[in-house]
PDB file of C-alpha atoms in Angstrom:
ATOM      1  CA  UNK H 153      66.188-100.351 178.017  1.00 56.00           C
ATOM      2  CA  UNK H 154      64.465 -97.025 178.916  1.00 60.00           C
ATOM      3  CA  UNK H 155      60.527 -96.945 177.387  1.00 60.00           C
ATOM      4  CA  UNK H 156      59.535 -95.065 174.975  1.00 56.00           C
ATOM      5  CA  UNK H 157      56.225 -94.952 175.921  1.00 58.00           C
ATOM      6  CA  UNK H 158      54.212 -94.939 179.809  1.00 58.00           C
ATOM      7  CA  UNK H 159      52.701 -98.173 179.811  1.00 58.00           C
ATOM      8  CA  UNK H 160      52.188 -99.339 183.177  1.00 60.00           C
ATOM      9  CA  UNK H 161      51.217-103.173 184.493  1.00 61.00           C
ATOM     10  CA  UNK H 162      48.168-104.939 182.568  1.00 60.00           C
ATOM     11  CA  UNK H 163      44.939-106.222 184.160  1.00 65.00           C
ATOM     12  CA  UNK H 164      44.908-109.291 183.269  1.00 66.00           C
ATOM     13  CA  UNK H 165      42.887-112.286 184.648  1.00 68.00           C
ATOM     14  CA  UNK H 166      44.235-115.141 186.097  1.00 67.00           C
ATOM     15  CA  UNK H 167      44.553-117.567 183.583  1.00 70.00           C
ATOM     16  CA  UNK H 168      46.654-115.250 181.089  1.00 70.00           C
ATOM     17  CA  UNK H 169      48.406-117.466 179.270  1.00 75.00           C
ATOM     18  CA  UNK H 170      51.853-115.967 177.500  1.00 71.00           C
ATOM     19  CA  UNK H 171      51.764-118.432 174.669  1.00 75.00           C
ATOM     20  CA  UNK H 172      48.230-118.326 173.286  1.00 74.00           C
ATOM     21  CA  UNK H 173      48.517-115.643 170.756  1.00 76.00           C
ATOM     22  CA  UNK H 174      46.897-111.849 172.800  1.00 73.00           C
ATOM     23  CA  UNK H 175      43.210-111.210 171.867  1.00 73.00           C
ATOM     24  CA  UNK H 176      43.312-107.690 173.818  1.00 76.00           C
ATOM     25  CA  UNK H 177      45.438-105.138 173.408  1.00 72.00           C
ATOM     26  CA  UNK H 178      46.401-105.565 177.021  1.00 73.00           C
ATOM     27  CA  UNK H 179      47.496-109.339 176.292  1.00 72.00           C
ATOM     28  CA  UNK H 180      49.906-107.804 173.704  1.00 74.00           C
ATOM     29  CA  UNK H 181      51.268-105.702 175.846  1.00 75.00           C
ATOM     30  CA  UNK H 182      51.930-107.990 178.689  1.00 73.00           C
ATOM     31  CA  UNK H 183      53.870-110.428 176.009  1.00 74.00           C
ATOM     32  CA  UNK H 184      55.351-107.006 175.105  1.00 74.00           C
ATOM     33  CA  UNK H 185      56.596-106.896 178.401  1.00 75.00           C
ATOM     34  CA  UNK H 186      57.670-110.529 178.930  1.00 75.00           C
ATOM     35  CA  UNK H 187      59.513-110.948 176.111  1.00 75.00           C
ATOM     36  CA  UNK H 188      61.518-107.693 176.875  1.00 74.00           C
ATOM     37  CA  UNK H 189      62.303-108.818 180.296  1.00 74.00           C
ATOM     38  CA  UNK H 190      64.086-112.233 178.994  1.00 75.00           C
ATOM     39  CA  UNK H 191      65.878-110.012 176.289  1.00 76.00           C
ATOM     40  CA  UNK H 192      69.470-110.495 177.673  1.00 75.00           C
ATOM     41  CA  UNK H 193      71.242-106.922 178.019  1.00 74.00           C
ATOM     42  CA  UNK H 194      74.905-107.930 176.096  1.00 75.00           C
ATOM     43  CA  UNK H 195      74.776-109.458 173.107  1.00 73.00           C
ATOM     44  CA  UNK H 196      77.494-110.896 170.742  1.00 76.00           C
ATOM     45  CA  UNK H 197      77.435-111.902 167.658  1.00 75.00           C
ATOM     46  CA  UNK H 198      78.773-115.210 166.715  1.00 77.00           C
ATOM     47  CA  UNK H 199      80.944-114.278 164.091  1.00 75.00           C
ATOM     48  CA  UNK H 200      82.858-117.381 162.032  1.00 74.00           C
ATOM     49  CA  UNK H 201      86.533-115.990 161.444  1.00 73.00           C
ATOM     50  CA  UNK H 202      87.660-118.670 159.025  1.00 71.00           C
ATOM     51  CA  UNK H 203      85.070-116.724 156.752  1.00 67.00           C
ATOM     52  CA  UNK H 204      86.819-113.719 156.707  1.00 65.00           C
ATOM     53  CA  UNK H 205      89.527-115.019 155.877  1.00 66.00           C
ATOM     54  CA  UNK H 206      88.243-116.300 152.347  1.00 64.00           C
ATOM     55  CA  UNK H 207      89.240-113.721 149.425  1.00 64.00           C
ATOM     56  CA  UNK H 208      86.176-111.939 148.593  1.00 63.00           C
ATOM     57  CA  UNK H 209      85.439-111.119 144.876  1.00 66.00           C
ATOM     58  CA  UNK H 210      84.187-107.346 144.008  1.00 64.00           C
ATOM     59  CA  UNK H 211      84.363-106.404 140.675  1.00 63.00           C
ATOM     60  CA  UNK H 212      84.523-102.839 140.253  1.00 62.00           C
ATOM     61  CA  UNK H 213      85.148-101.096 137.124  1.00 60.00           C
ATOM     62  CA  UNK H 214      87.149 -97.743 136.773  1.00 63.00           C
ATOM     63  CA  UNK H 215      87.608 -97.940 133.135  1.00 64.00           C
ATOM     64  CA  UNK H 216      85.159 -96.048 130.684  1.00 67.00           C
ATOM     65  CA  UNK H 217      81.943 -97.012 128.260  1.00 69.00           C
ATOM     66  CA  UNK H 218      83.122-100.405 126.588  1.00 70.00           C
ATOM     67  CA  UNK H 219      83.855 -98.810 122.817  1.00 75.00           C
ATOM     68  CA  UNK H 220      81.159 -98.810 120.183  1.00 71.00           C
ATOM     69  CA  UNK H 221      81.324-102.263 117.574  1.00 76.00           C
ATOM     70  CA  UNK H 222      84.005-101.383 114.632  1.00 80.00           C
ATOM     71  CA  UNK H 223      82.339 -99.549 112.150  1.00 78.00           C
ATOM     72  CA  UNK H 224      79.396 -98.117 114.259  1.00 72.00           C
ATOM     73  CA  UNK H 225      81.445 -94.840 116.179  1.00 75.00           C
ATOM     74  CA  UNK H 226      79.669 -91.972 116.033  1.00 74.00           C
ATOM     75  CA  UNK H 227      81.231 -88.843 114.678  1.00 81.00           C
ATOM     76  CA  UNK H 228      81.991 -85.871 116.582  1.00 81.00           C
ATOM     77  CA  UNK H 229      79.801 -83.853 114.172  1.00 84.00           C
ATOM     78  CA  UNK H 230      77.076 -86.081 115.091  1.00 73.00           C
ATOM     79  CA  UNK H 231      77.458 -85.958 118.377  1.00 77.00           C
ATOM     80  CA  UNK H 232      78.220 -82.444 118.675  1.00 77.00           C
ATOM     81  CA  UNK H 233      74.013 -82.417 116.723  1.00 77.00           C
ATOM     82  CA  UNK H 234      72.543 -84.356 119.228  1.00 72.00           C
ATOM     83  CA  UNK H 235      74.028 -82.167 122.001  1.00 75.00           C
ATOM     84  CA  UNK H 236      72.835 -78.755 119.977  1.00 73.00           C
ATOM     85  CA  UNK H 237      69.068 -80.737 119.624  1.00 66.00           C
ATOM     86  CA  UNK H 238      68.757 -81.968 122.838  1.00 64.00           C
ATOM     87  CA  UNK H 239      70.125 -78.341 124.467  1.00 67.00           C
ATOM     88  CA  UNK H 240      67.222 -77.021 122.271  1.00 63.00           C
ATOM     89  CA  UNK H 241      64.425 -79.218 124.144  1.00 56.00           C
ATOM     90  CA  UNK H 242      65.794 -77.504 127.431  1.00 61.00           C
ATOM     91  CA  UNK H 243      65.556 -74.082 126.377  1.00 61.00           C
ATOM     92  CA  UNK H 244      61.900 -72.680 124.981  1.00 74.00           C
ATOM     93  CA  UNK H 245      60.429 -70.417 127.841  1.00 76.00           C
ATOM     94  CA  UNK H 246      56.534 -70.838 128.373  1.00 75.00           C
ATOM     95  CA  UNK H 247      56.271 -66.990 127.180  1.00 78.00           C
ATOM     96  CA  UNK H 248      58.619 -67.539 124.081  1.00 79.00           C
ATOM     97  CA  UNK H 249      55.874 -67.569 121.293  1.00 83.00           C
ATOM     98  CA  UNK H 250      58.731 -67.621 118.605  1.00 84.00           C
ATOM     99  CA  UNK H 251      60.731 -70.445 119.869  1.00 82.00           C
ATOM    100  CA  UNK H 252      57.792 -72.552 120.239  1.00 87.00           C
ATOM    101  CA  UNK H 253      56.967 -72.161 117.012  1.00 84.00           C
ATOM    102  CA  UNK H 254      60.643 -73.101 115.846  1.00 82.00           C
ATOM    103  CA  UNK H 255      60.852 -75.791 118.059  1.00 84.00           C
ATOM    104  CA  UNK H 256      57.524 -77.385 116.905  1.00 85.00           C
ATOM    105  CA  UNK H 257      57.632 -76.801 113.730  1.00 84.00           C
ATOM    106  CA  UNK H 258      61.200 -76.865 112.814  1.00 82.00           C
ATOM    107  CA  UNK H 259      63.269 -73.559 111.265  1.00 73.00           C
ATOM    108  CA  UNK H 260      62.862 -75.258 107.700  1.00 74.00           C
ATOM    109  CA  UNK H 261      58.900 -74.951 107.615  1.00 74.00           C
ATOM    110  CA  UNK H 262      58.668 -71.990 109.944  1.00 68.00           C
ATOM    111  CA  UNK H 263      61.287 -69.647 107.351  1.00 72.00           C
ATOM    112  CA  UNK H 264      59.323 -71.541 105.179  1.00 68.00           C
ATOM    113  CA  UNK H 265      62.656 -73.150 103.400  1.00 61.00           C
ATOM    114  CA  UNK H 266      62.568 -75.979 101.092  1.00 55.00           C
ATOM    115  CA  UNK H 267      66.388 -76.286 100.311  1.00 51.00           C
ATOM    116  CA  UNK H 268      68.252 -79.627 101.986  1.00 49.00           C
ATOM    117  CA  UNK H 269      70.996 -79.033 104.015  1.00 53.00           C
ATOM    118  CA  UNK H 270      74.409 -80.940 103.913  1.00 48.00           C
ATOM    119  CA  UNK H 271      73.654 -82.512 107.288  1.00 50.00           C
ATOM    120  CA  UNK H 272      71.257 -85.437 106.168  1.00 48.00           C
ATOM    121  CA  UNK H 273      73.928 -87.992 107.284  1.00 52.00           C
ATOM    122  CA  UNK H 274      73.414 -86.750 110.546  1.00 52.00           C
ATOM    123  CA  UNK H 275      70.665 -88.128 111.158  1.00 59.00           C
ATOM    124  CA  UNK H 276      67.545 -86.254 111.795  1.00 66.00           C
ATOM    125  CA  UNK H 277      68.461 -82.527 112.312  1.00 71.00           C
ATOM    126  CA  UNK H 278      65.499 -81.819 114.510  1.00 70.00           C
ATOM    127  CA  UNK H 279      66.657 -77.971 115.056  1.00 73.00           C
ATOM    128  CA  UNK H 280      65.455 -77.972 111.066  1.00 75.00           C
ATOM    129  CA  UNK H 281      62.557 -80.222 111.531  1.00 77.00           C
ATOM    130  CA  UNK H 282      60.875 -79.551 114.595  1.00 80.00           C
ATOM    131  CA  UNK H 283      61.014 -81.549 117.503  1.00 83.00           C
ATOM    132  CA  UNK H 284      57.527 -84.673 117.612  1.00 85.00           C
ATOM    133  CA  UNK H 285      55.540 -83.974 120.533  1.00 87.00           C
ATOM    134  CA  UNK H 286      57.262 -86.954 122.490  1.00 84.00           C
ATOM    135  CA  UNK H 287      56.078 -87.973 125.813  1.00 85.00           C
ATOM    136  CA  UNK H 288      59.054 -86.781 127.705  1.00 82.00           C
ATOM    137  CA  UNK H 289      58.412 -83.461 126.518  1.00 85.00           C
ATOM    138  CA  UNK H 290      54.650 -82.708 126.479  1.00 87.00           C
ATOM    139  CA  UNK H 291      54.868 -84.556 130.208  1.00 86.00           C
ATOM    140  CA  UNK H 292      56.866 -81.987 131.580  1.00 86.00           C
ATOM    141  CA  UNK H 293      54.403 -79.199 130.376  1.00 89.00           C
ATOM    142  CA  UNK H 294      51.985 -77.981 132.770  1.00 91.00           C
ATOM    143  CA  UNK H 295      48.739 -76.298 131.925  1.00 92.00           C
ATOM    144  CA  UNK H 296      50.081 -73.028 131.696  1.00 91.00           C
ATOM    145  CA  UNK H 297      52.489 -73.562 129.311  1.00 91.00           C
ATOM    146  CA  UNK H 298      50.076 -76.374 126.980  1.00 92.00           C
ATOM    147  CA  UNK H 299      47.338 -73.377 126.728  1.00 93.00           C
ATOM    148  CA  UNK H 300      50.665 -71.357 125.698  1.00 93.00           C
ATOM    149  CA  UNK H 301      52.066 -73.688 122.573  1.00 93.00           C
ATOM    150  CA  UNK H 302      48.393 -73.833 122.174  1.00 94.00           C
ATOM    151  CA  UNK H 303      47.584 -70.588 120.975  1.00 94.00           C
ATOM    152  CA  UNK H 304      50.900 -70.169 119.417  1.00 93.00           C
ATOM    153  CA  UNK H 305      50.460 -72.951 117.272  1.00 94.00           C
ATOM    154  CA  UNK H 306      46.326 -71.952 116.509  1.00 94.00           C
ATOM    155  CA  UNK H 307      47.363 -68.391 115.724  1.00 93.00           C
ATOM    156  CA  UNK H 308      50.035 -69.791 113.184  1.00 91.00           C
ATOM    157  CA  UNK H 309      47.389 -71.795 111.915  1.00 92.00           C
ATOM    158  CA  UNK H 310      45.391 -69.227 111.656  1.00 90.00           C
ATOM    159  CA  UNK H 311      47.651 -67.420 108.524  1.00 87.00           C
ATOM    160  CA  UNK H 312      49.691 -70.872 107.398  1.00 87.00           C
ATOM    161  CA  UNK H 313      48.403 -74.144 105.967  1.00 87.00           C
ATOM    162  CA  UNK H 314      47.994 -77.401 107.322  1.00 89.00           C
ATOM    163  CA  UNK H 315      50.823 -79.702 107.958  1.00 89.00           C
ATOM    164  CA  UNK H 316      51.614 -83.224 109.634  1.00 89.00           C
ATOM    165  CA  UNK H 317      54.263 -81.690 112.124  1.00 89.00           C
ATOM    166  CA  UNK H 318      51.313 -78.947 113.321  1.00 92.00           C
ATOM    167  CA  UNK H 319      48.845 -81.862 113.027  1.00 91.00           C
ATOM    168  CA  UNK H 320      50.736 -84.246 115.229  1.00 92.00           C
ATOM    169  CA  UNK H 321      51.624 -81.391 118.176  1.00 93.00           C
ATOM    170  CA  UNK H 322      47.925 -79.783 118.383  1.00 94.00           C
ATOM    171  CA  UNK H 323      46.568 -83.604 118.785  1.00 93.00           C
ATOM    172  CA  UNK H 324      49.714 -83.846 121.657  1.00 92.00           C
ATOM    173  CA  UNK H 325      48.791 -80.857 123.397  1.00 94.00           C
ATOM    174  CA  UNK H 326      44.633 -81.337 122.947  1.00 93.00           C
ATOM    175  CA  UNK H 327      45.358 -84.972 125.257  1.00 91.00           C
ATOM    176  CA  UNK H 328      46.890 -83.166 127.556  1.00 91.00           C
ATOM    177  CA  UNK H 329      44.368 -80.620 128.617  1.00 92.00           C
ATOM    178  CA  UNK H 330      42.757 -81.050 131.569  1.00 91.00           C
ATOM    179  CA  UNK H 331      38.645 -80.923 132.042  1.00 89.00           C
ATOM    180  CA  UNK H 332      37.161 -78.648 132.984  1.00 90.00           C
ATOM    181  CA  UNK H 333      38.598 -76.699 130.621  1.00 89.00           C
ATOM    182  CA  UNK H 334      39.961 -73.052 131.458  1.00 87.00           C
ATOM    183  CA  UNK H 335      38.146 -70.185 129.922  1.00 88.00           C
ATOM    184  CA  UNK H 336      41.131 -69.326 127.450  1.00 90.00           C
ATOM    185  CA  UNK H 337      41.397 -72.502 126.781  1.00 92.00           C
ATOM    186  CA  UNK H 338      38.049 -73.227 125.825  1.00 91.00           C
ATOM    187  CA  UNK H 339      38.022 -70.084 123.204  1.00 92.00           C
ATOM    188  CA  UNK H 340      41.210 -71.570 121.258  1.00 94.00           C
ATOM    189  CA  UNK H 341      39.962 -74.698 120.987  1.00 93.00           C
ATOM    190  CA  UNK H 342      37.046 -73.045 119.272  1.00 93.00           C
ATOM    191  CA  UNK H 343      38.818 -71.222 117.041  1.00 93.00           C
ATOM    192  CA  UNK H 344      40.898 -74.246 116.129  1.00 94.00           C
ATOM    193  CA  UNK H 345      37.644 -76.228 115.037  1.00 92.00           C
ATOM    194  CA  UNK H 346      36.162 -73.727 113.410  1.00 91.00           C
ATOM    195  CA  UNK H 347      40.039 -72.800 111.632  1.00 91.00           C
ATOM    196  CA  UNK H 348      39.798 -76.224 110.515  1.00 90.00           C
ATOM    197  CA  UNK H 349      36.265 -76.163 108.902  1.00 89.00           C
ATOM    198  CA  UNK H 350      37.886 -72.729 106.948  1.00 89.00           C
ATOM    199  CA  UNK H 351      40.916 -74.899 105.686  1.00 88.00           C
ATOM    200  CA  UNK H 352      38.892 -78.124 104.803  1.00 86.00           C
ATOM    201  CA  UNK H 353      36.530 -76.167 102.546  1.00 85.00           C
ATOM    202  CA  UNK H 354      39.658 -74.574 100.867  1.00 82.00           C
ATOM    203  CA  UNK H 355      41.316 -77.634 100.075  1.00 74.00           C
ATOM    204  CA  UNK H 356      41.705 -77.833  96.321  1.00 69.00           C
ATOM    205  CA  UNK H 357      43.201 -81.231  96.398  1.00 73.00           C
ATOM    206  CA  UNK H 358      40.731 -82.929  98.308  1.00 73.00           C
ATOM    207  CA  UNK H 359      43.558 -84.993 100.014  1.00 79.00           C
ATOM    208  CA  UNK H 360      41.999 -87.551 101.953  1.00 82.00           C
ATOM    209  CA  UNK H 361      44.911 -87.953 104.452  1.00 86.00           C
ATOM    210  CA  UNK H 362      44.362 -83.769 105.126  1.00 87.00           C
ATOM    211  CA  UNK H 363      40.944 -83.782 105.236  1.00 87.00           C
ATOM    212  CA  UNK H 364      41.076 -86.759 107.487  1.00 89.00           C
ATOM    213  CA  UNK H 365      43.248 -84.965 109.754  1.00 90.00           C
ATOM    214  CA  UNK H 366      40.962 -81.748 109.957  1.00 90.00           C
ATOM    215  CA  UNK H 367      37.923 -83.589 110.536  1.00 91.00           C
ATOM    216  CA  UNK H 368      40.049 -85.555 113.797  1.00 91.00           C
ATOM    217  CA  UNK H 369      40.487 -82.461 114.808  1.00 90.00           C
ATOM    218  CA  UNK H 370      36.772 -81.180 114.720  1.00 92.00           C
ATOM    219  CA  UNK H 371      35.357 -83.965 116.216  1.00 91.00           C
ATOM    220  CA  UNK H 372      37.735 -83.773 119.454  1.00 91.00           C
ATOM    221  CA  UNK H 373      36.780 -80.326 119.906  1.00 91.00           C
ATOM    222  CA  UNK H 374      33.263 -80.702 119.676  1.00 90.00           C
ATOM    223  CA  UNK H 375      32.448 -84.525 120.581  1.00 89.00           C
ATOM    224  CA  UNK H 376      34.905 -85.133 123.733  1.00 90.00           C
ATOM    225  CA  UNK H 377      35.243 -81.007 125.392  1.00 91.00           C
ATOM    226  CA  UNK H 378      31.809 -80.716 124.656  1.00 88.00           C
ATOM    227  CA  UNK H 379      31.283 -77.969 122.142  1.00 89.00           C
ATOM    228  CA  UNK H 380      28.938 -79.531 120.083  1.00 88.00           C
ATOM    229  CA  UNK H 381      27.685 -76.348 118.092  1.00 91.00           C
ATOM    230  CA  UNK H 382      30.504 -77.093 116.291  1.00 88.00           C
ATOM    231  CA  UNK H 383      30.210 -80.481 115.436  1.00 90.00           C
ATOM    232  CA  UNK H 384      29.895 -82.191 111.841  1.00 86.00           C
ATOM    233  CA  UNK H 385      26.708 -83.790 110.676  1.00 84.00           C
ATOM    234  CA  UNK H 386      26.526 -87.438 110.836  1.00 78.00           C
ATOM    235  CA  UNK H 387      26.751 -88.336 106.919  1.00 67.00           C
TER     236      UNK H 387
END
């Protein structure tokens, strides 16, 4: 075999002994060397035949999915939903202030529509109810496009009321921000806080689950990124 690399004869002492394990990198080298010289040049494998000629199982299938349990087939219609939803997730653009909002909030609470549709045994129709902030989406969002839904979210907050489906995304998109934060990323989060002071005070119902949320809210903004101007008053 040619070498690879220019290593030339060791200087080794005497005694070098082949079979005690090297201590020097020149040892190594040297049993390198020997071992590659008793390396024979051909060599053949010893191959049983009578093993070949055993029949071999392989089990591969070229039929489709195994069909769903009687009774549990979904619809086309239903299908034909979860294709329209999940085409949906693809599509908002990091600019698209509009779709964001739609997507997050659902068309039913951003045209502000309080009819039911036909499609309830559909399933969830999350075109109409806004898609949760799951972890497969909010993972794929970098920082541009957080500080984005971000402010489209805050400035919708800023003229509509408080709901869970706004609630749950701006606590999504609040873990995902990285510290230090960016300067226009520091000024929403400001006006979020202080946007949820406004509403809290305005709350005629005093519902505790609300108010609850609005104070969460607060405290992230102030206790863990640090603007503590803004922070409530132990009580």
């Amino acid at each position: 075999m040619p070498r690879l690399l220019p290593v030339g004869d060791c200087d080794l002492p005497e005694d070098f002994d082949p079979t005690v394990p090297p201590r020097t990198p020149q040892e190594y080298l040297r049993r390198v060397q020997l071992e590659a010289a008793q390396c024979p040049e051909v060599v053949v494998a010893q191959i049983d035949p009578k093993k070949l000629r055993k029949k071999q199982t392989i089990s591969i299938s070229i039929s489709g999915c195994q069909p769903a349990p009687e009774g549990y087939s979904p619809s086309l219609k239903w299908q034909q939903q979860q294709v329209a939803n999940f085409s949906t997730v693809r599509q908002p653009k990091s600019e698209d202030e509009e779709g964001w909002k739609k997507f997050c909030l659902g068309e039913r609470l951003y045209s502000e529509i309080d009819t039911i549709s036909d499609n309830e045994n559909l399933g969830i129709d999350y075109i109409k109810m806004g898609f949760p902030p799951l972890l497969s989406i909010v993972s794929r969002m970098n920082q541009a496009t957080i500080t984005s839904v971000l402010e489209y979210l805050i400035n919708w907050f800023g003229e509509k009321k408080f709901t869970p489906e706004l609630g749950r995304w701006l606590y999504a998109l609040l873990a995902c921000l990285e510290k230090p934060l960016l300067p226009e990323a520091h000024s929403l989060i400001r006006q979020l806080a202080r946007r949820c002071s406004e509403v809290r005070v305005l709350e005629e119902n005093r519902n505790e689950e609300q108010i609850s949320a609005l104070n969460l809210m607060i405290c992230l903004v102030s206790r863990y990124f640090d603007q503590r101007d803004l922070a409530d008053e132990p009580s």
